mmCIF file of C-alpha atoms in Angstrom:
data_model
loop_
_atom_site.group_PDB
_atom_site.id
_atom_site.type_symbol
_atom_site.label_atom_id
_atom_site.label_comp_id
_atom_site.label_asym_id
_atom_site.label_seq_id
_atom_site.Cartn_x
_atom_site.Cartn_y
_atom_site.Cartn_z
ATOM 1 C CA MET A 1 -120.159 98.856 -24.833
ATOM 2 C CA GLY A 2 -121.624 99.516 -28.249
ATOM 3 C CA ALA A 3 -122.539 98.134 -31.612
ATOM 4 C CA GLN A 4 -119.231 99.420 -33.015
ATOM 5 C CA ALA A 5 -116.909 98.145 -30.295
ATOM 6 C CA GLN A 6 -113.404 98.972 -31.520
ATOM 7 C CA PRO A 7 -111.388 95.888 -32.593
ATOM 8 C CA LEU A 8 -107.742 95.563 -31.565
ATOM 9 C CA ASP A 9 -105.215 95.176 -34.377
ATOM 10 C CA VAL A 10 -102.469 93.550 -32.347
ATOM 11 C CA LEU A 11 -102.788 90.428 -30.238
ATOM 12 C CA PRO A 12 -102.527 91.482 -26.547
ATOM 13 C CA GLU A 13 -100.062 88.628 -25.956
ATOM 14 C CA ALA A 14 -97.815 90.029 -28.708
ATOM 15 C CA GLU A 15 -98.057 93.534 -27.241
ATOM 16 C CA ALA A 16 -96.770 92.145 -23.966
ATOM 17 C CA LEU A 17 -93.676 90.790 -25.767
ATOM 18 C CA HIS A 18 -92.644 94.238 -27.034
ATOM 19 C CA TRP A 19 -88.962 93.261 -27.183
ATOM 20 C CA ARG A 20 -89.603 90.568 -29.784
ATOM 21 C CA PRO A 21 -89.412 91.763 -33.386
ATOM 22 C CA ARG A 22 -92.745 91.265 -35.127
ATOM 23 C CA VAL A 23 -92.643 88.351 -37.555
ATOM 24 C CA ASP A 24 -93.169 89.221 -41.201
ATOM 25 C CA ALA A 25 -92.158 87.672 -44.533
ATOM 26 C CA ALA A 26 -88.699 89.272 -44.491
ATOM 27 C CA ARG A 27 -88.038 88.039 -40.962
ATOM 28 C CA LEU A 28 -89.198 84.544 -41.883
ATOM 29 C CA ARG A 29 -86.726 84.515 -44.784
ATOM 30 C CA ARG A 30 -83.888 85.605 -42.493
ATOM 31 C CA VAL A 31 -84.780 83.094 -39.793
ATOM 32 C CA GLY A 32 -85.181 80.320 -42.374
ATOM 33 C CA ALA A 33 -81.768 81.099 -43.871
ATOM 34 C CA LEU A 34 -80.203 81.093 -40.399
ATOM 35 C CA TRP A 35 -81.681 77.665 -39.647
ATOM 36 C CA THR A 36 -80.350 76.339 -42.960
ATOM 37 C CA LEU A 37 -76.894 77.720 -42.175
ATOM 38 C CA THR A 38 -77.001 76.175 -38.709
ATOM 39 C CA THR A 39 -77.930 72.798 -40.174
ATOM 40 C CA VAL A 40 -75.085 73.012 -42.689
ATOM 41 C CA ALA A 41 -72.713 73.993 -39.884
ATOM 42 C CA HIS A 42 -73.764 70.865 -37.969
ATOM 43 C CA VAL A 43 -73.573 68.463 -40.890
ATOM 44 C CA VAL A 44 -70.559 69.535 -42.947
ATOM 45 C CA PRO A 45 -67.869 69.193 -40.235
ATOM 46 C CA PHE A 46 -68.998 65.644 -39.422
ATOM 47 C CA LEU A 47 -69.104 64.641 -43.088
ATOM 48 C CA GLY A 48 -65.729 66.286 -43.656
ATOM 49 C CA ALA A 49 -64.213 64.508 -40.677
ATOM 50 C CA ALA A 50 -65.614 61.171 -41.863
ATOM 51 C CA ALA A 51 -64.204 61.659 -45.359
ATOM 52 C CA LEU A 52 -60.831 62.818 -44.033
ATOM 53 C CA LEU A 53 -60.560 59.827 -41.697
ATOM 54 C CA MET A 54 -61.250 57.414 -44.533
ATOM 55 C CA VAL A 55 -58.598 59.055 -46.707
ATOM 56 C CA LEU A 56 -55.968 59.135 -43.958
ATOM 57 C CA GLN A 57 -56.664 55.799 -42.330
ATOM 58 C CA PRO A 58 -59.216 53.297 -43.711
ATOM 59 C CA LEU A 59 -59.000 51.379 -40.421
ATOM 60 C CA ALA A 60 -60.757 54.334 -38.822
ATOM 61 C CA LEU A 61 -63.955 53.201 -40.545
ATOM 62 C CA PRO A 62 -65.950 52.814 -37.259
ATOM 63 C CA VAL A 63 -65.108 56.390 -36.261
ATOM 64 C CA ALA A 64 -66.018 57.601 -39.739
ATOM 65 C CA ILE A 65 -69.347 55.785 -39.472
ATOM 66 C CA ALA A 66 -69.962 57.466 -36.125
ATOM 67 C CA CYS A 67 -69.283 60.835 -37.776
ATOM 68 C CA PHE A 68 -71.741 60.007 -40.561
ATOM 69 C CA ALA A 69 -74.300 59.008 -37.947
ATOM 70 C CA HIS A 70 -73.894 62.353 -36.189
ATOM 71 C CA ALA A 71 -74.286 64.196 -39.501
ATOM 72 C CA TRP A 72 -77.534 62.332 -40.063
ATOM 73 C CA ILE A 73 -79.007 62.314 -36.592
ATOM 74 C CA ILE A 74 -78.599 65.970 -35.597
ATOM 75 C CA PRO A 75 -80.842 67.356 -38.396
ATOM 76 C CA GLU A 76 -83.269 64.495 -37.745
ATOM 77 C CA LEU A 77 -83.532 65.461 -34.075
ATOM 78 C CA TYR A 78 -84.289 69.055 -35.034
ATOM 79 C CA ALA A 79 -86.951 67.882 -37.488
ATOM 80 C CA GLN A 80 -88.422 65.635 -34.802
ATOM 81 C CA ARG A 81 -88.643 68.623 -32.485
ATOM 82 C CA GLY A 82 -90.568 70.404 -35.217
ATOM 83 C CA ALA A 83 -92.915 67.471 -35.788
ATOM 84 C CA ASN A 84 -93.638 67.277 -32.053
ATOM 85 C CA VAL A 85 -95.503 70.608 -32.102
ATOM 86 C CA LEU A 86 -98.385 68.899 -33.921
ATOM 87 C CA ARG A 87 -98.484 65.856 -31.662
ATOM 88 C CA PRO A 88 -101.927 65.345 -30.067
ATOM 89 C CA ARG A 89 -102.100 65.941 -26.321
ATOM 90 C CA GLY A 90 -104.286 64.202 -23.737
ATOM 91 C CA ARG A 91 -108.019 63.809 -24.201
ATOM 92 C CA GLY A 92 -110.669 65.162 -21.823
ATOM 93 C CA ALA A 93 -114.048 63.697 -20.956
ATOM 94 C CA ASP A 94 -116.092 62.504 -23.948
ATOM 95 C CA GLU A 95 -118.818 65.114 -23.541
ATOM 96 C CA SER A 96 -116.417 68.054 -23.313
ATOM 97 C CA GLU A 97 -114.428 66.698 -26.287
ATOM 98 C CA ARG A 98 -117.622 66.470 -28.321
ATOM 99 C CA ARG A 99 -118.705 69.992 -27.415
ATOM 100 C CA SER A 100 -115.292 71.470 -28.131
ATOM 101 C CA VAL A 101 -115.028 69.762 -31.519
ATOM 102 C CA GLY A 102 -118.539 71.004 -32.307
ATOM 103 C CA LEU A 103 -117.496 74.595 -31.618
ATOM 104 C CA LEU A 104 -114.308 74.168 -33.639
ATOM 105 C CA GLY A 105 -116.388 72.765 -36.502
ATOM 106 C CA ASP A 106 -118.547 75.901 -36.427
ATOM 107 C CA LEU A 107 -115.439 78.055 -36.839
ATOM 108 C CA VAL A 108 -114.035 76.332 -39.932
ATOM 109 C CA GLY A 109 -115.322 75.317 -43.346
ATOM 110 C CA HIS A 110 -116.383 71.879 -44.487
ATOM 111 C CA GLU A 111 -112.990 70.831 -45.886
ATOM 112 C CA ALA A 112 -111.110 71.953 -42.776
ATOM 113 C CA ARG A 113 -113.659 70.123 -40.625
ATOM 114 C CA GLU A 114 -113.165 66.944 -42.617
ATOM 115 C CA LEU A 115 -109.378 67.299 -42.423
ATOM 116 C CA HIS A 116 -109.581 67.756 -38.654
ATOM 117 C CA ALA A 117 -111.719 64.621 -38.296
ATOM 118 C CA ARG A 118 -109.112 62.685 -40.291
ATOM 119 C CA THR A 119 -105.893 64.141 -38.889
ATOM 120 C CA GLY A 120 -106.675 66.122 -35.724
ATOM 121 C CA LEU A 121 -105.233 69.236 -37.382
ATOM 122 C CA VAL A 122 -106.898 72.329 -38.800
ATOM 123 C CA LEU A 123 -105.713 73.947 -42.027
ATOM 124 C CA GLU A 124 -105.954 77.728 -41.988
ATOM 125 C CA PRO A 125 -104.898 79.930 -44.900
ATOM 126 C CA GLY A 126 -102.916 82.997 -43.852
ATOM 127 C CA ARG A 127 -101.120 85.896 -45.511
ATOM 128 C CA LEU A 128 -97.742 84.383 -44.666
ATOM 129 C CA GLY A 129 -98.819 80.994 -46.020
ATOM 130 C CA PRO A 130 -101.015 78.055 -45.049
ATOM 131 C CA TRP A 131 -100.964 77.054 -41.379
ATOM 132 C CA LEU A 132 -101.598 73.670 -39.843
ATOM 133 C CA VAL A 133 -102.880 74.211 -36.337
ATOM 134 C CA GLY A 134 -102.648 71.518 -33.683
ATOM 135 C CA GLU A 135 -103.382 71.386 -29.971
ATOM 136 C CA ALA A 136 -100.087 72.831 -28.807
ATOM 137 C CA GLY A 137 -98.441 74.226 -31.876
ATOM 138 C CA ALA A 138 -98.726 75.195 -35.498
ATOM 139 C CA VAL A 139 -96.738 74.746 -38.691
ATOM 140 C CA LEU A 140 -96.506 77.530 -41.252
ATOM 141 C CA LEU A 141 -95.547 76.723 -44.836
ATOM 142 C CA HIS A 142 -93.981 79.878 -46.187
ATOM 143 C CA GLY A 143 -92.616 80.992 -49.515
ATOM 144 C CA ARG A 144 -92.647 79.492 -52.997
ATOM 145 C CA ARG A 145 -90.925 76.359 -51.744
ATOM 146 C CA ARG A 146 -93.332 76.053 -48.842
ATOM 147 C CA LYS A 147 -90.564 75.868 -46.266
ATOM 148 C CA ALA A 148 -91.807 74.648 -42.879
ATOM 149 C CA PHE A 149 -91.739 76.829 -39.763
ATOM 150 C CA CYS A 150 -92.822 74.877 -36.683
ATOM 151 C CA TYR A 151 -94.100 76.924 -33.767
ATOM 152 C CA CYS A 152 -94.694 75.821 -30.221
ATOM 153 C CA ILE A 153 -97.665 77.735 -28.836
ATOM 154 C CA LYS A 154 -100.395 76.874 -26.381
ATOM 155 C CA VAL A 155 -102.939 78.220 -23.946
ATOM 156 C CA ASP A 156 -101.159 79.921 -21.053
ATOM 157 C CA GLY A 157 -100.926 77.375 -18.229
ATOM 158 C CA ARG A 158 -101.231 79.973 -15.453
ATOM 159 C CA ALA A 159 -104.414 81.414 -16.930
ATOM 160 C CA LEU A 160 -105.728 77.903 -17.424
ATOM 161 C CA ALA A 161 -105.053 76.905 -13.822
ATOM 162 C CA ALA A 162 -106.760 80.060 -12.575
ATOM 163 C CA THR A 163 -109.916 79.455 -14.588
ATOM 164 C CA GLY A 164 -110.806 75.824 -14.083
ATOM 165 C CA GLY A 165 -108.366 73.321 -15.504
ATOM 166 C CA ALA A 166 -107.522 71.478 -18.690
ATOM 167 C CA LEU A 167 -109.230 72.223 -21.969
ATOM 168 C CA PRO A 168 -110.531 69.568 -24.357
ATOM 169 C CA SER A 169 -108.657 69.134 -27.644
ATOM 170 C CA GLY A 170 -111.050 71.112 -29.848
ATOM 171 C CA ASP A 171 -110.836 74.136 -27.546
ATOM 172 C CA ARG A 172 -107.044 73.997 -27.494
ATOM 173 C CA ILE A 173 -107.049 74.233 -31.283
ATOM 174 C CA ALA A 174 -109.822 76.858 -31.331
ATOM 175 C CA HIS A 175 -107.826 79.100 -28.980
ATOM 176 C CA LEU A 176 -104.863 79.041 -31.339
ATOM 177 C CA LEU A 177 -106.997 79.334 -34.459
ATOM 178 C CA LEU A 178 -108.856 82.433 -33.242
ATOM 179 C CA ALA A 179 -105.644 84.123 -32.134
ATOM 180 C CA LEU A 180 -104.082 83.316 -35.521
ATOM 181 C CA ARG A 181 -107.062 84.800 -37.342
ATOM 182 C CA ALA A 182 -107.055 87.929 -35.199
ATOM 183 C CA ASP A 183 -103.361 88.715 -35.769
ATOM 184 C CA GLU A 184 -101.285 86.284 -37.807
ATOM 185 C CA GLN A 185 -97.988 88.127 -37.381
ATOM 186 C CA GLY A 186 -98.642 88.587 -33.666
ATOM 187 C CA PHE A 187 -99.397 84.887 -33.363
ATOM 188 C CA ALA A 188 -96.054 83.989 -34.961
ATOM 189 C CA THR A 189 -94.329 86.544 -32.723
ATOM 190 C CA VAL A 190 -95.749 85.073 -29.516
ATOM 191 C CA ALA A 191 -94.966 81.488 -30.559
ATOM 192 C CA ASN A 192 -91.555 79.906 -30.076
ATOM 193 C CA LEU A 193 -89.938 78.608 -33.243
ATOM 194 C CA SER A 194 -88.843 75.038 -32.679
ATOM 195 C CA PHE A 195 -87.769 74.138 -36.213
ATOM 196 C CA SER A 196 -87.435 75.606 -39.656
ATOM 197 C CA GLY A 197 -86.393 73.645 -42.690
ATOM 198 C CA ALA A 198 -87.363 71.767 -45.799
ATOM 199 C CA ARG A 199 -90.855 70.341 -45.705
ATOM 200 C CA TRP A 200 -89.649 66.843 -46.595
ATOM 201 C CA ARG A 201 -87.419 66.796 -43.512
ATOM 202 C CA LEU A 202 -90.396 67.552 -41.309
ATOM 203 C CA ARG A 203 -92.769 65.265 -43.204
ATOM 204 C CA ARG A 204 -90.819 62.086 -42.625
ATOM 205 C CA ARG A 205 -90.770 62.660 -38.839
ATOM 206 C CA MET A 206 -94.547 63.065 -38.679
ATOM 207 C CA PRO A 207 -97.176 60.374 -38.081
ATOM 208 C CA ALA A 208 -99.082 59.276 -41.213
ATOM 209 C CA ALA A 209 -102.211 61.344 -40.476
ATOM 210 C CA ALA A 210 -100.225 64.521 -39.918
ATOM 211 C CA ARG A 211 -98.228 63.838 -43.123
ATOM 212 C CA SER A 212 -101.459 63.792 -45.054
ATOM 213 C CA ALA A 213 -102.470 67.140 -43.510
ATOM 214 C CA LEU A 214 -99.070 68.588 -44.426
ATOM 215 C CA ASP A 215 -99.562 67.477 -48.033
ATOM 216 C CA VAL A 216 -102.966 69.133 -48.135
ATOM 217 C CA ALA A 217 -101.450 72.339 -46.749
ATOM 218 C CA ALA A 218 -98.662 72.272 -49.321
ATOM 219 C CA PHE A 219 -100.450 71.119 -52.443
ATOM 220 C CA GLY A 220 -104.200 71.112 -51.837
ATOM 221 C CA LEU A 221 -106.592 68.217 -51.533
ATOM 222 C CA ASP A 222 -106.297 66.776 -55.069
ATOM 223 C CA HIS A 223 -102.546 66.356 -54.994
ATOM 224 C CA SER A 224 -102.685 64.987 -51.464
ATOM 225 C CA SER A 225 -105.115 62.212 -52.399
ATOM 226 C CA LYS A 226 -102.888 61.275 -55.371
ATOM 227 C CA ARG A 227 -99.896 61.015 -53.014
ATOM 228 C CA ALA A 228 -101.904 58.893 -50.592
ATOM 229 C CA CYS A 229 -102.642 56.485 -53.460
ATOM 230 C CA MET B 1 -130.098 85.856 -31.095
ATOM 231 C CA SER B 2 -126.500 86.781 -30.182
ATOM 232 C CA LYS B 3 -124.417 84.579 -27.903
ATOM 233 C CA LEU B 4 -121.518 85.072 -25.530
ATOM 234 C CA ILE B 5 -119.633 81.825 -25.020
ATOM 235 C CA ARG B 6 -116.560 80.912 -23.035
ATOM 236 C CA MET B 7 -114.182 78.135 -24.057
ATOM 237 C CA ASP B 8 -113.512 76.138 -20.919
ATOM 238 C CA HIS B 9 -113.003 72.625 -19.553
ATOM 239 C CA THR B 10 -116.602 71.687 -20.449
ATOM 240 C CA GLY B 11 -116.014 72.338 -24.163
ATOM 241 C CA HIS B 12 -117.759 75.686 -23.997
ATOM 242 C CA SER B 13 -120.318 77.421 -21.806
ATOM 243 C CA THR B 14 -122.968 79.868 -22.968
ATOM 244 C CA LEU B 15 -122.794 82.849 -20.605
ATOM 245 C CA ALA B 16 -125.387 85.113 -22.171
ATOM 246 C CA GLU B 17 -127.847 85.360 -25.026
ATOM 247 C CA TRP B 18 -129.420 88.588 -26.196
ATOM 248 C CA THR B 19 -131.026 90.541 -28.974
ATOM 249 C CA ALA B 20 -130.549 94.260 -29.465
ATOM 250 C CA GLU B 21 -134.224 94.787 -28.639
ATOM 251 C CA GLU B 22 -133.848 93.375 -25.116
ATOM 252 C CA PRO B 23 -132.031 95.982 -22.982
ATOM 253 C CA ASP B 24 -132.043 93.794 -19.872
ATOM 254 C CA ALA B 25 -130.502 90.866 -21.729
ATOM 255 C CA VAL B 26 -127.918 93.176 -23.289
ATOM 256 C CA GLU B 27 -127.045 94.592 -19.887
ATOM 257 C CA ALA B 28 -126.668 91.106 -18.433
ATOM 258 C CA ALA B 29 -124.438 90.127 -21.364
ATOM 259 C CA VAL B 30 -122.269 93.210 -20.877
ATOM 260 C CA GLU B 31 -121.872 92.427 -17.191
ATOM 261 C CA ALA B 32 -120.978 88.800 -17.899
ATOM 262 C CA PHE B 33 -118.528 89.948 -20.584
ATOM 263 C CA ARG B 34 -116.763 92.394 -18.265
ATOM 264 C CA ALA B 35 -116.605 89.855 -15.447
ATOM 265 C CA GLU B 36 -114.864 87.325 -17.723
ATOM 266 C CA LEU B 37 -112.407 89.936 -19.007
ATOM 267 C CA GLU B 38 -111.526 90.702 -15.395
ATOM 268 C CA ARG B 39 -110.885 86.986 -14.831
ATOM 269 C CA GLY B 40 -108.294 87.105 -17.597
ATOM 270 C CA TYR B 41 -110.276 86.024 -20.638
ATOM 271 C CA LEU B 42 -109.873 87.745 -23.992
ATOM 272 C CA ALA B 43 -112.785 88.322 -26.351
ATOM 273 C CA ILE B 44 -112.893 87.475 -30.032
ATOM 274 C CA VAL B 45 -115.546 88.058 -32.635
ATOM 275 C CA SER B 46 -115.527 85.904 -35.730
ATOM 276 C CA THR B 47 -115.892 88.239 -38.715
ATOM 277 C CA GLY B 48 -116.272 85.804 -41.586
ATOM 278 C CA PRO B 49 -114.255 82.894 -42.920
ATOM 279 C CA GLY B 50 -110.656 83.127 -41.769
ATOM 280 C CA HIS B 51 -111.097 86.419 -39.953
ATOM 281 C CA ALA B 52 -111.538 87.334 -36.313
ATOM 282 C CA GLU B 53 -111.199 90.477 -34.266
ATOM 283 C CA GLN B 54 -110.155 91.026 -30.690
ATOM 284 C CA VAL B 55 -112.529 93.295 -28.784
ATOM 285 C CA ARG B 56 -112.462 94.820 -25.310
ATOM 286 C CA GLU B 57 -116.096 95.846 -25.281
ATOM 287 C CA LEU B 58 -119.075 93.692 -26.092
ATOM 288 C CA PRO B 59 -120.136 94.239 -29.712
ATOM 289 C CA VAL B 60 -123.889 94.060 -29.249
ATOM 290 C CA ASP B 61 -124.557 93.459 -32.937
ATOM 291 C CA ALA B 62 -122.214 90.456 -33.235
ATOM 292 C CA ASP B 63 -123.808 87.029 -33.600
ATOM 293 C CA LEU B 64 -121.166 85.218 -31.613
ATOM 294 C CA VAL B 65 -118.603 86.518 -29.133
ATOM 295 C CA ILE B 66 -116.068 83.957 -27.933
ATOM 296 C CA LEU B 67 -113.993 84.249 -24.795
ATOM 297 C CA ARG B 68 -110.579 82.651 -24.924
ATOM 298 C CA LEU B 69 -107.603 82.457 -22.606
ATOM 299 C CA PRO B 70 -104.245 84.072 -23.385
ATOM 300 C CA ILE B 71 -101.729 82.017 -25.336
ATOM 301 C CA CYS B 72 -97.970 81.797 -24.931
ATOM 302 C CA GLY B 73 -94.966 80.186 -26.574
ATOM 303 C CA GLY B 74 -94.505 76.575 -25.515
#
């Protein structure tokens, strides 16, 4: 105990995952490029097959359409998986919800508080880029093009069960937010990446409120309100 | 007045309040802090906008110490 209690630089949860390479900007670029390559590898063969079928045998139009559909739906399913990380989870009792949102409000600034009231998401600037933090996941917009990295991350269920049950929504976000602030790279290392890709691909799979939060994260409040108009 | 709070199913619970001039209150806060760490909680001190630090000992001079549960990939 003491007035100068020594802070820890690395998130304890990240320390426990010592085999995982720590996420940094270079790793994000590599992972992002790999996801892009994977998407291309899914789409191009189906488009190629559709085109080839039409050239060889126009009567194969239904099969070609099915190939086109596959080329469209596979990237959409990945983007949907990414959008799901920001989906709201169940609500607790009114009083606990109110208290948890009050605490969360104390941790963030006025604009972030207002954004949370509107969208259920908290915007947090980080060194790797702006983060949108939800109840069971977070989206990082990284790089000049603000590419989206969707992370699935939540309060450990075993620890939760051992200490008294489900948390209200504000606390779920506050847990993630505080861990992110303590060690951004560690936070990204602990989280599981569920999608990486162009922001527009993610945006169109999100509910309207979350889309607005994504716009604020990418462009700031002014641009977002222009888009909403 | 410094506060030790725990995020839990009630929203949050205040476990201890103290000032540096109250040794008994500080001692009680330290005991409550250690007991929660043994239960598996992790401690965080907010150090200004956008910044927080993990601590394993109670920083007596901090205004607010928050106890959180571990997180994991979903």
